[in-house]
JSON list of C-alpha atoms in Angstrom, two decimals:
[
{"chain": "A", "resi": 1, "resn": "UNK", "atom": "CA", "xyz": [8.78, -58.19, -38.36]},
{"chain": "A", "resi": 2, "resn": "UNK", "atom": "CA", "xyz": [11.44, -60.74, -38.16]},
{"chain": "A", "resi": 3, "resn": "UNK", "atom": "CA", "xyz": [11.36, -63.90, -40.53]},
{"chain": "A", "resi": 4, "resn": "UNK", "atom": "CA", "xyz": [9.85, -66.48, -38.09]},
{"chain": "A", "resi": 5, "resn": "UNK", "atom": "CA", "xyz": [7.23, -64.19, -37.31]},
{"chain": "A", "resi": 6, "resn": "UNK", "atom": "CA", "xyz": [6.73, -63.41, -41.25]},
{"chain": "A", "resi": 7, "resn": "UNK", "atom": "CA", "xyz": [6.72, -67.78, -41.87]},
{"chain": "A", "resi": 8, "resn": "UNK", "atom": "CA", "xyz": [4.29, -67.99, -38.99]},
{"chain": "A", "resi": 9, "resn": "UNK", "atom": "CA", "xyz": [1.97, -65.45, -40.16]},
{"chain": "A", "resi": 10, "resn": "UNK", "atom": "CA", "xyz": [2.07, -66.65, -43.43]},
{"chain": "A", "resi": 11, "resn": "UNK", "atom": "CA", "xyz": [1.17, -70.02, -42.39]},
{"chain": "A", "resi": 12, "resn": "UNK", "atom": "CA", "xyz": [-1.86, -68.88, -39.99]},
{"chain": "A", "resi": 13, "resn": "UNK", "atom": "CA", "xyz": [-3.08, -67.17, -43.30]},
{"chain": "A", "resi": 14, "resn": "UNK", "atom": "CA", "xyz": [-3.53, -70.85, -45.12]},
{"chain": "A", "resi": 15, "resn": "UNK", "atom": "CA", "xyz": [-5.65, -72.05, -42.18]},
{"chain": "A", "resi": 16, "resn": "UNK", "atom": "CA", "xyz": [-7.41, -68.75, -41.03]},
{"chain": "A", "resi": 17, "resn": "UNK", "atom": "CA", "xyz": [-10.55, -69.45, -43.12]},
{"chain": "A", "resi": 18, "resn": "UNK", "atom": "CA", "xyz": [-10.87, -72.68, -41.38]},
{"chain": "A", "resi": 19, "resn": "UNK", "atom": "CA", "xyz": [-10.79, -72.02, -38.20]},
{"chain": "A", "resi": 20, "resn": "UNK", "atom": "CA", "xyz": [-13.60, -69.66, -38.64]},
{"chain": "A", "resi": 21, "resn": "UNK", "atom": "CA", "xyz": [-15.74, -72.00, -40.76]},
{"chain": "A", "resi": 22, "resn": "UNK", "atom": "CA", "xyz": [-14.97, -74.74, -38.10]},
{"chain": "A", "resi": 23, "resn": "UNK", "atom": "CA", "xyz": [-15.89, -72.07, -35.12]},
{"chain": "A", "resi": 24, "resn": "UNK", "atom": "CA", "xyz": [-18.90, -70.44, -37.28]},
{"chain": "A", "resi": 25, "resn": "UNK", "atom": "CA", "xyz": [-20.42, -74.09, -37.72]},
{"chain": "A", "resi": 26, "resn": "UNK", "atom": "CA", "xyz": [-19.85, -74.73, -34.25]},
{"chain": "A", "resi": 27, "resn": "UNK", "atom": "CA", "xyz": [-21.33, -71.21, -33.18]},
{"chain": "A", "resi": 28, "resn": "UNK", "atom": "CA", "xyz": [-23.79, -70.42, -35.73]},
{"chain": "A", "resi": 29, "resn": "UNK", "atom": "CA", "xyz": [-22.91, -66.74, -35.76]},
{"chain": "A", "resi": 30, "resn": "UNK", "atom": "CA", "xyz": [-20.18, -64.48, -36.49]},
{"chain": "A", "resi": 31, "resn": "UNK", "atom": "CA", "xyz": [-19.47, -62.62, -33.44]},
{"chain": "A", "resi": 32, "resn": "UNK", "atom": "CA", "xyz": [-18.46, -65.50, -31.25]},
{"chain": "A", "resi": 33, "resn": "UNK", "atom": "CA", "xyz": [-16.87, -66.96, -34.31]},
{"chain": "A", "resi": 34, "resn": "UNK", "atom": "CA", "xyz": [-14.29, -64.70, -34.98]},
{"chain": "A", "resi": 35, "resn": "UNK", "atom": "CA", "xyz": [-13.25, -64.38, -31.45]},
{"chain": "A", "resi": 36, "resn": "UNK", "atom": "CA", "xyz": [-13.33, -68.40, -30.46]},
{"chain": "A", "resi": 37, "resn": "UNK", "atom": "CA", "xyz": [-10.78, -68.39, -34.34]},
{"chain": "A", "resi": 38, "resn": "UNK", "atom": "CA", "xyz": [-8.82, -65.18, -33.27]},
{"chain": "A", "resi": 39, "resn": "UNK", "atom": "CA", "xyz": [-8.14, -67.34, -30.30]},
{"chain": "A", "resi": 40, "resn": "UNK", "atom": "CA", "xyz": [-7.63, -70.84, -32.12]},
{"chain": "A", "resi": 41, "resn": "UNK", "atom": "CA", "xyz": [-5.12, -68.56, -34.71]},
{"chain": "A", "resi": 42, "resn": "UNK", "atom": "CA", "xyz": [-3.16, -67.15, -31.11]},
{"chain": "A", "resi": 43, "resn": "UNK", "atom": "CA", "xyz": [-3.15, -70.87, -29.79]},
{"chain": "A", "resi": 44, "resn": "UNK", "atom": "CA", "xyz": [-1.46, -72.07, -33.49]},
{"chain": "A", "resi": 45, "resn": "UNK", "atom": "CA", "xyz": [1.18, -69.03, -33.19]},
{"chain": "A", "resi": 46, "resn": "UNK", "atom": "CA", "xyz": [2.70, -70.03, -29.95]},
{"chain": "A", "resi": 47, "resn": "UNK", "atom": "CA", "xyz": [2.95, -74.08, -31.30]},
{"chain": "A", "resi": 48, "resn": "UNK", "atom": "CA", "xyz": [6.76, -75.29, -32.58]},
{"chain": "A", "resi": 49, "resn": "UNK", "atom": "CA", "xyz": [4.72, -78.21, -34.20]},
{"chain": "A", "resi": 50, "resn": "UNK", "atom": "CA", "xyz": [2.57, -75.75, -36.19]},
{"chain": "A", "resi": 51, "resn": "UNK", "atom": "CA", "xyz": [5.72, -74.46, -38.44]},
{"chain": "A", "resi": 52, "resn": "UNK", "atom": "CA", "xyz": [7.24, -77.31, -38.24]},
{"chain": "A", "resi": 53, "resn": "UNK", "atom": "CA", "xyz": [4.48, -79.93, -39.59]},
{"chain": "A", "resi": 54, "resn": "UNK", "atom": "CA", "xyz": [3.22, -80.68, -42.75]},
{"chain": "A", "resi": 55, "resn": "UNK", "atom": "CA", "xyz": [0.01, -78.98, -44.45]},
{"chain": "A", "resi": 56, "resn": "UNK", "atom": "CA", "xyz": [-2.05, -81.90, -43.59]},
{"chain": "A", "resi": 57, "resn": "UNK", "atom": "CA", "xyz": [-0.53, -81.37, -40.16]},
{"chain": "A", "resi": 58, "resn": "UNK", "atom": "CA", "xyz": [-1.82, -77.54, -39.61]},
{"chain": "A", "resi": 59, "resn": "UNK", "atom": "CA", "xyz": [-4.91, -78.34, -41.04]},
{"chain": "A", "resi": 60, "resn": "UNK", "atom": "CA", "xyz": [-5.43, -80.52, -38.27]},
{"chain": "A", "resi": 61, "resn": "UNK", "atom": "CA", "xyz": [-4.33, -78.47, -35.46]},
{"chain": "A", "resi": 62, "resn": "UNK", "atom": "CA", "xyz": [-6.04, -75.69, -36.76]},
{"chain": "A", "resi": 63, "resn": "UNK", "atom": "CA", "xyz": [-9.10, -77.68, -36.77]},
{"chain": "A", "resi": 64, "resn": "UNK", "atom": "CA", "xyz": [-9.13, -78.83, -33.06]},
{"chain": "A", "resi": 65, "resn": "UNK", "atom": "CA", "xyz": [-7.61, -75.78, -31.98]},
{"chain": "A", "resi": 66, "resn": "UNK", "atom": "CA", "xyz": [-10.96, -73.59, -33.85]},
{"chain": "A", "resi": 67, "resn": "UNK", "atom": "CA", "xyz": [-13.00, -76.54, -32.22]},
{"chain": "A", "resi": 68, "resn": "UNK", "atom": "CA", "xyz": [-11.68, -76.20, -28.33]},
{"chain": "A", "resi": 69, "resn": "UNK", "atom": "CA", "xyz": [-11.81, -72.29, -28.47]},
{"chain": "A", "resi": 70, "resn": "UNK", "atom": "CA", "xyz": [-15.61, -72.64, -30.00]},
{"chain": "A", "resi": 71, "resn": "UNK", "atom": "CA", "xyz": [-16.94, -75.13, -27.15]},
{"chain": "A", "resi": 72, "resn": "UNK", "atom": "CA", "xyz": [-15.32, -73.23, -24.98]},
{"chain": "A", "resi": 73, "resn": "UNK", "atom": "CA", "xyz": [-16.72, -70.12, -26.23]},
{"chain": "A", "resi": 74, "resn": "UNK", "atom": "CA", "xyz": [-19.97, -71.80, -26.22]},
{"chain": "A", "resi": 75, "resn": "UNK", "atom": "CA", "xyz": [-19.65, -73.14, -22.73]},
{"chain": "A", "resi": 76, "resn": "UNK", "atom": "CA", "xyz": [-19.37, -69.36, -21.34]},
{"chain": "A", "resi": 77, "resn": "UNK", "atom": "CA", "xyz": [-22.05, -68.16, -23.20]},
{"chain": "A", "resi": 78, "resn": "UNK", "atom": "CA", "xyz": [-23.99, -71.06, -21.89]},
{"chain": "A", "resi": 79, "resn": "UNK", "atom": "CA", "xyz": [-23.31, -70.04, -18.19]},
{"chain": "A", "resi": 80, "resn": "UNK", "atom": "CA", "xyz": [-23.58, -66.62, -18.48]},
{"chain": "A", "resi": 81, "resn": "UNK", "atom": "CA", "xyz": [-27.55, -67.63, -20.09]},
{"chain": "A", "resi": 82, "resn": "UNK", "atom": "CA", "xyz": [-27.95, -69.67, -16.65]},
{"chain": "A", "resi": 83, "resn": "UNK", "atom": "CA", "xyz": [-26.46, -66.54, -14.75]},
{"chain": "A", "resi": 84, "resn": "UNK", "atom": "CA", "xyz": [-29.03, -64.21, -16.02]},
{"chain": "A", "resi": 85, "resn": "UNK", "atom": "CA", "xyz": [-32.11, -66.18, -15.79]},
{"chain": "A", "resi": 86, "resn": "UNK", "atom": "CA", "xyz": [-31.47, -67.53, -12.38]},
{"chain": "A", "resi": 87, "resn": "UNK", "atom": "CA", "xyz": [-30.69, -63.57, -11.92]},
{"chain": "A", "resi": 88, "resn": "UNK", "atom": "CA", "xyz": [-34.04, -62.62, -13.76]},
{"chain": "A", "resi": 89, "resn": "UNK", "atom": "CA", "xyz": [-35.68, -65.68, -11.66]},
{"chain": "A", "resi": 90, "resn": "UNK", "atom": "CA", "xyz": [-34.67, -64.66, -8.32]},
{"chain": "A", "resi": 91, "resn": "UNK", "atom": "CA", "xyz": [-35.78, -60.94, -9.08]},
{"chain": "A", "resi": 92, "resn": "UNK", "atom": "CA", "xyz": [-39.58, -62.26, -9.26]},
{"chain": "A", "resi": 93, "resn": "UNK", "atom": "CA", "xyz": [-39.17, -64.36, -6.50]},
{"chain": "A", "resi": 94, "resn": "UNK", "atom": "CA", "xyz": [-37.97, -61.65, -4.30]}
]
């Protein structure tokens, strides 16, 4: 692993328990958690502004980056919900 990777993964460690209290809150369990901060924690990687910025500065990131990838998260496991029922609906109708 080259240095920028080793700074960059060091500095995804300091905010990786926030994004997944942010997405677990958002969520309420762990499953879709994990993923929606596994994705937040990706998002943070590929930002210059994320090394770059101050602590203050990743917190903040972190945290809207671990809120978009939860509602999002949420958001598909809303529609899939609607899928299946109208799914399960049309079955009885049929």
């Amino acid at each position: 692993m080259n240095a920028v990777c080793l700074k960059k993964s060091e500095l995804l460690r300091t905010v990786e328990q926030l994004c997944y209290q942010v997405a677990h809150y958002l969520l309420g369990n762990e499953n879709d958690a994990a993923v929606a901060s596994k994705e937040a924690l990706v998002e943070l990687y590929a930002m210059p502004i994320f090394e770059s910025g101050t602590d203050a500065d990743r917190k903040q990131l972190a945290q809207a980056a671990a809120t978009r990838h939860a509602l999002q998260r949420a958001r598909l496991t809303a529609m899939r919900s609607a899928t299946q029922k109208a799914a399960t609906a049309s079955l009885y109708q049929a």
